[in-house]
Coordinates of C-alpha atoms in Angstrom, one line a residue:
M1 CA -37.9 -5.0 35.4
F2 CA -39.0 -3.6 31.7
P3 CA -41.5 -0.3 31.1
I4 CA -44.7 -1.5 29.4
S5 CA -46.8 2.0 28.6
E6 CA -50.4 2.5 28.4
A7 CA -49.9 2.3 25.4
S8 CA -49.1 -1.0 24.8
K9 CA -52.0 -2.3 26.5
A10 CA -54.8 0.2 24.5
V11 CA -53.6 -1.8 21.0
S12 CA -56.3 -0.5 19.2
R13 CA -58.7 2.8 18.8
N14 CA -62.0 2.8 18.5
G15 CA -63.6 4.7 15.4
P16 CA -65.8 4.5 12.4
A17 CA -67.0 0.8 11.8
P18 CA -65.1 0.3 7.8
P19 CA -66.8 0.0 5.0
P20 CA -68.0 -3.8 4.2
R21 CA -65.2 -5.8 2.2
R22 CA -66.1 -7.4 -1.1
V23 CA -67.9 -10.3 -1.4
L24 CA -65.5 -13.4 -2.0
T25 CA -65.5 -17.0 -3.5
P26 CA -64.3 -19.9 -1.6
S27 CA -60.8 -19.8 -3.6
N28 CA -60.4 -15.8 -2.9
L29 CA -60.9 -16.8 1.1
I30 CA -57.5 -18.3 0.3
L31 CA -55.9 -15.3 -1.4
D32 CA -57.4 -13.2 1.3
R33 CA -55.8 -14.5 4.0
E34 CA -52.4 -14.2 1.9
R35 CA -52.8 -10.5 1.3
S36 CA -50.5 -8.3 3.6
I37 CA -51.8 -4.8 4.3
F38 CA -50.0 -4.2 1.2
H39 CA -52.2 -6.2 -1.5
E40 CA -55.2 -4.8 -0.2
T41 CA -57.4 -2.6 -2.8
W42 CA -58.3 0.5 -0.1
W43 CA -54.5 0.7 0.0
L44 CA -53.3 0.4 -3.0
D45 CA -55.8 3.0 -4.7
I46 CA -54.2 5.3 -1.8
A47 CA -50.7 4.7 -2.5
S48 CA -51.0 5.3 -6.1
G49 CA -53.6 7.3 -6.3
G50 CA -55.7 5.0 -8.2
R51 CA -53.3 3.5 -11.0
W52 CA -52.7 -0.1 -10.1
T53 CA -53.9 -2.9 -12.1
L54 CA -54.2 -6.0 -10.7
A55 CA -53.1 -9.2 -13.3
T56 CA -55.6 -12.0 -12.1
V57 CA -55.7 -15.7 -13.6
E58 CA -58.6 -17.7 -13.8
E59 CA -59.3 -22.3 -14.3
S60 CA -62.9 -23.2 -14.1
G61 CA -63.9 -19.4 -13.7
T62 CA -62.3 -19.2 -10.2
I63 CA -59.7 -16.9 -9.8
V64 CA -56.4 -19.1 -9.5
G65 CA -53.3 -16.4 -9.0
E66 CA -52.8 -12.3 -9.1
M67 CA -51.0 -9.9 -8.5
P68 CA -50.9 -5.9 -8.0
Y69 CA -48.9 -3.7 -10.1
Y70 CA -48.1 0.5 -10.6
V71 CA -46.2 1.5 -13.7
S72 CA -45.3 5.0 -12.8
R73 CA -43.5 8.2 -15.3
K74 CA -40.5 9.6 -15.3
G75 CA -39.2 11.6 -17.8
V76 CA -39.2 9.3 -20.8
W77 CA -38.4 6.2 -19.0
R78 CA -41.9 3.9 -17.5
A79 CA -41.2 2.2 -14.1
C80 CA -43.6 -1.1 -12.5
V81 CA -42.0 -0.2 -9.0
N82 CA -44.3 -1.1 -5.5
P83 CA -46.3 3.1 -4.3
P84 CA -45.3 4.9 -2.2
L85 CA -45.4 3.1 1.4
T86 CA -45.9 0.1 0.2
R87 CA -43.1 -2.5 1.4
T88 CA -44.2 -5.0 -0.9
L89 CA -46.2 -6.7 -2.9
G90 CA -45.6 -10.1 -5.2
P91 CA -48.0 -12.7 -6.5
L92 CA -50.2 -14.9 -4.7
I93 CA -51.2 -18.2 -6.1
V94 CA -54.2 -19.9 -4.1
D95 CA -52.8 -23.5 -3.7
S96 CA -54.4 -26.8 -5.8
G97 CA -53.9 -29.0 -3.5
Q98 CA -51.9 -31.9 -5.7
S99 CA -48.6 -33.5 -5.2
P100 CA -45.0 -31.5 -4.8
M101 CA -44.4 -32.4 -8.5
A102 CA -47.9 -30.7 -9.9
E103 CA -47.9 -27.8 -6.9
F104 CA -44.7 -27.2 -8.5
Q105 CA -45.5 -26.5 -12.1
H106 CA -48.9 -25.3 -11.3
R107 CA -47.4 -22.4 -9.7
V108 CA -45.3 -21.6 -12.4
S109 CA -47.8 -22.2 -14.8
V110 CA -50.0 -19.6 -12.7
T111 CA -47.4 -16.9 -12.0
T112 CA -46.2 -16.8 -15.9
K113 CA -49.2 -15.9 -16.3
L114 CA -49.8 -13.2 -14.7
I115 CA -45.9 -12.7 -15.5
E116 CA -47.5 -12.1 -19.2
Q117 CA -50.0 -9.4 -18.1
I118 CA -47.2 -6.9 -16.7
P119 CA -46.9 -4.4 -19.8
R120 CA -43.7 -3.2 -21.4
V121 CA -41.9 -1.1 -19.2
D122 CA -37.8 0.8 -18.5
R123 CA -37.8 -0.9 -15.6
F124 CA -40.0 -3.8 -13.9
F125 CA -39.3 -4.5 -9.4
Q126 CA -41.0 -5.4 -6.8
V127 CA -40.2 -6.7 -2.8
F128 CA -41.8 -9.4 -1.8
D129 CA -44.6 -10.3 1.3
P130 CA -41.6 -12.9 3.2
R131 CA -44.2 -15.5 3.1
I132 CA -44.0 -15.7 -0.9
R133 CA -41.5 -17.7 -2.7
D134 CA -43.0 -18.1 -6.4
A135 CA -39.8 -16.4 -8.1
V136 CA -38.4 -19.3 -10.4
A137 CA -41.2 -18.1 -12.7
F138 CA -39.7 -14.5 -12.8
S139 CA -35.8 -16.2 -12.9
L140 CA -37.5 -18.2 -16.1
N141 CA -38.9 -15.2 -17.7
G142 CA -36.0 -13.2 -17.9
Y143 CA -36.0 -11.6 -14.0
N144 CA -33.2 -11.6 -12.1
V145 CA -34.3 -12.4 -8.9
S146 CA -32.4 -11.6 -5.4
L147 CA -32.6 -11.6 -1.6
G148 CA -33.8 -9.0 0.5
F149 CA -34.0 -9.1 4.4
T150 CA -36.2 -8.0 7.1
F151 CA -35.6 -8.3 10.7
R152 CA -39.0 -9.9 12.0
I153 CA -39.7 -10.4 15.9
S154 CA -41.5 -13.6 17.1
C155 CA -44.7 -13.3 18.3
E156 CA -45.3 -16.6 20.3
Q157 CA -43.0 -15.6 23.2
T158 CA -43.9 -13.6 26.7
R159 CA -42.7 -9.9 27.1
E160 CA -40.1 -11.2 29.2
E161 CA -38.5 -13.0 27.1
A162 CA -38.9 -10.6 24.2
W163 CA -36.8 -8.5 26.7
R164 CA -34.7 -10.5 27.3
R165 CA -33.5 -11.1 23.3
I166 CA -32.7 -7.3 22.9
R167 CA -29.9 -5.9 23.6
K168 CA -28.4 -4.7 26.8
Y169 CA -27.5 -1.5 24.9
T170 CA -31.0 -0.7 24.1
R171 CA -32.1 -1.4 27.0
N172 CA -30.5 0.1 29.2
L173 CA -31.4 3.3 27.0
I174 CA -35.3 2.3 26.6
V175 CA -36.0 2.4 30.8
K176 CA -33.0 5.7 30.5
A177 CA -35.6 7.1 27.8
E178 CA -38.7 6.2 29.7
Q179 CA -37.9 8.2 33.0
E180 CA -38.0 10.3 30.6
L181 CA -40.4 10.0 28.4
T182 CA -44.5 8.6 28.5
V183 CA -45.8 6.6 25.7
K184 CA -49.3 6.2 24.7
T185 CA -51.9 6.5 21.0
V186 CA -51.0 10.1 19.5
P187 CA -54.8 11.5 19.7
S188 CA -55.0 12.3 16.0
A189 CA -53.1 11.6 12.6
D190 CA -53.4 15.3 11.8
D191 CA -50.8 16.0 15.4
F192 CA -48.8 13.3 13.3
L193 CA -48.3 14.3 10.7
N194 CA -47.8 17.6 11.3
F195 CA -45.5 16.8 14.1
Y196 CA -43.9 14.5 11.0
N197 CA -43.4 17.3 8.0
A198 CA -42.1 20.2 11.0
N199 CA -39.9 17.1 11.8
L200 CA -38.7 16.9 7.6
A201 CA -38.9 21.2 8.0
D202 CA -35.9 21.6 10.5
R203 CA -33.9 19.6 8.8
K204 CA -34.3 21.0 5.4
Q205 CA -35.4 17.5 4.2
R206 CA -39.1 16.9 1.8
N207 CA -41.4 14.5 2.2
A208 CA -40.2 11.4 0.0
Y209 CA -43.5 9.7 0.0
G210 CA -45.4 12.5 -0.2
T211 CA -47.4 14.6 1.6
Q212 CA -50.8 14.0 0.4
V213 CA -49.9 9.8 0.0
M214 CA -49.6 9.3 3.1
G215 CA -51.3 11.7 5.1
D216 CA -54.8 10.0 3.3
L217 CA -53.0 7.0 3.9
V218 CA -52.2 7.4 8.1
K219 CA -55.5 8.6 8.0
A220 CA -56.9 5.5 6.3
F221 CA -55.1 2.7 8.7
I222 CA -56.1 4.3 11.2
Y223 CA -59.9 4.7 10.6
R224 CA -60.3 0.8 9.1
N225 CA -58.7 -0.1 12.7
A226 CA -55.6 -1.1 10.2
G227 CA -52.9 1.3 12.9
T228 CA -51.9 3.4 15.0
I229 CA -49.9 6.0 15.6
I230 CA -48.1 6.3 18.7
G231 CA -45.9 9.0 20.2
A232 CA -43.2 9.6 23.7
Y233 CA -44.1 12.8 25.4
S234 CA -41.7 15.0 27.3
T235 CA -43.1 15.6 30.7
D236 CA -44.0 18.7 29.5
G237 CA -46.8 17.0 27.2
V238 CA -44.5 17.8 23.3
M239 CA -44.9 15.0 20.8
V240 CA -40.6 14.5 20.6
A241 CA -41.4 11.1 18.3
A242 CA -43.7 9.0 17.3
V243 CA -44.0 5.8 14.7
G244 CA -46.7 3.9 13.0
L245 CA -47.8 0.9 12.8
V246 CA -49.8 -1.4 10.5
W247 CA -51.0 -5.1 10.3
D248 CA -52.7 -7.5 8.1
S249 CA -53.9 -10.4 9.8
R250 CA -50.7 -12.1 10.2
T251 CA -48.0 -9.0 10.3
M252 CA -47.8 -6.1 12.3
Y253 CA -45.2 -3.6 10.3
Y254 CA -43.0 -0.8 11.7
L255 CA -43.5 1.7 9.0
L256 CA -43.6 5.6 9.2
T257 CA -40.8 6.9 12.2
T258 CA -40.2 10.4 13.7
R259 CA -38.9 12.7 15.7
A260 CA -37.8 16.1 16.8
Q261 CA -33.8 17.0 16.6
E262 CA -34.1 17.2 20.2
A263 CA -34.9 14.1 21.7
H264 CA -34.2 11.7 23.6
S265 CA -31.1 9.6 21.9
G266 CA -33.5 6.1 22.9
S267 CA -36.6 7.8 22.1
I268 CA -37.2 5.3 18.8
S269 CA -35.9 2.1 20.8
L270 CA -38.6 2.8 23.1
L271 CA -41.2 3.2 21.1
I272 CA -40.2 -0.2 18.8
W273 CA -40.6 -1.5 22.9
N274 CA -43.3 -1.1 22.9
A275 CA -44.4 -1.4 19.3
I276 CA -42.7 -5.3 20.0
Q277 CA -45.1 -5.4 23.0
I278 CA -47.7 -4.6 20.9
A279 CA -47.3 -7.2 18.5
I280 CA -46.7 -9.9 20.9
Q281 CA -50.8 -9.5 22.4
R282 CA -52.6 -9.2 18.9
K283 CA -50.8 -12.0 18.3
L284 CA -48.5 -11.1 15.2
V285 CA -45.8 -10.9 14.1
L286 CA -43.1 -7.8 13.9
D287 CA -41.7 -6.6 10.9
L288 CA -38.9 -4.2 11.0
D289 CA -37.9 -3.6 7.6
G290 CA -35.1 -3.8 5.9
I291 CA -31.1 -3.4 5.9
A292 CA -30.3 -0.2 4.4
S293 CA -27.6 0.4 5.4
P294 CA -25.3 -0.6 7.7
S295 CA -25.9 1.6 10.9
I296 CA -29.8 0.6 10.1
Y297 CA -28.8 -3.7 10.4
R298 CA -26.7 -2.1 14.0
F299 CA -29.9 -0.6 15.2
L300 CA -32.5 -2.7 14.0
S301 CA -30.7 -6.3 14.5
S302 CA -30.4 -4.9 18.8
F303 CA -34.4 -5.8 18.8
G304 CA -33.6 -9.5 19.0
G305 CA -35.4 -10.5 16.2
S306 CA -34.7 -13.2 13.3
L307 CA -33.0 -12.4 9.6
D308 CA -36.0 -13.4 7.5
Q309 CA -35.1 -13.5 3.8
R310 CA -37.6 -11.8 1.2
I311 CA -37.2 -12.2 -2.9
E312 CA -36.8 -9.2 -4.9
A313 CA -37.8 -9.6 -8.9
E314 CA -36.2 -6.7 -11.5
R315 CA -36.2 -6.7 -14.6
M316 CA -34.7 -3.7 -17.0
T317 CA -34.0 -3.0 -20.7
T318 CA -30.3 -2.4 -22.1
T319 CA -31.2 1.5 -22.8
Y320 CA -32.0 2.5 -19.3
S321 CA -29.6 -0.8 -17.8
L322 CA -27.3 2.1 -20.0
A323 CA -28.0 4.9 -19.0
Q324 CA -28.7 3.9 -15.0
T325 CA -24.7 3.4 -15.4
L326 CA -23.8 6.4 -17.2
H327 CA -25.8 9.0 -14.6
R328 CA -23.7 6.9 -11.6
R329 CA -20.1 8.1 -13.6
I330 CA -21.4 11.6 -13.7
L331 CA -22.5 11.4 -10.3
S332 CA -19.1 9.6 -8.8
R333 CA -17.4 12.0 -11.2
T334 CA -18.7 15.4 -9.8
S335 CA -18.5 13.7 -6.4
N336 CA -14.9 13.5 -7.0
G337 CA -14.5 16.1 -8.9
A338 CA -16.5 18.7 -5.5
T339 CA -13.4 16.9 -3.0
L340 CA -10.7 17.6 -4.4

């Protein structure tokens, strides 16, 4: 038997209706189905503070390709990177409906025209949504194209099947946590944000995403019913862990996570298990994000997902590359000297 919480039964919050979507032409409707939540105008407006640009390509008055980008400045350097909390981006191309070879040439041509609109920067780096495979044009235009990875859990399974695919050790941890904790939807965005910031303060850390940006995004995705926050509560009703989930028409993303230092060691595992159930109920793939370290790999791999590829495109100027190399060497020497 596996635990099912109230949060997995109530998968969405009622709230004010979101503003009407923009009017789309037929071809743009195709693009709209391909957009991830991170491609959405409202998301990019908040994440970038409105400082993003949409490169577009039109044919016969119809948009056939688009790619959002965001340019920031740090010191003397200009970088075109994903905005805070914007996990993936990348170009979106409308299928031409031609033969496979003609389709390939069409996609390379449109992607090249999008690339030509990116301004000169010291560093360009974008992680593409896993469904985006248009990388050839980046390689042909001098970008380094590599592969990253993310764990994704299929929604084409029952809860029982998903439970069996979780590693035994993690299942045991979830069962033990469920005996001590109750999982439910966090009542308000402010409850989560206050809890998140308090946990950072306890660890003497700062919010890497920006407190204002993260707060505005959390409030926006809850308001638009494009995400939710689920929390784990102790028997006395105190929240000890929470995760933020967002979704689009195809995918749910495990986006934010936090827990109190004294929380049960299985609290986050319990919340991820509930996220799996919510994703299956919504018929969405659950994306657990990339692999930043061996420990994160071991943790995320225990939930029974598949390892999917996502493209990463990068280009740096020679000056920026040399500066980064010098910076790493200085840090290495400082670190080595501190341990002597």
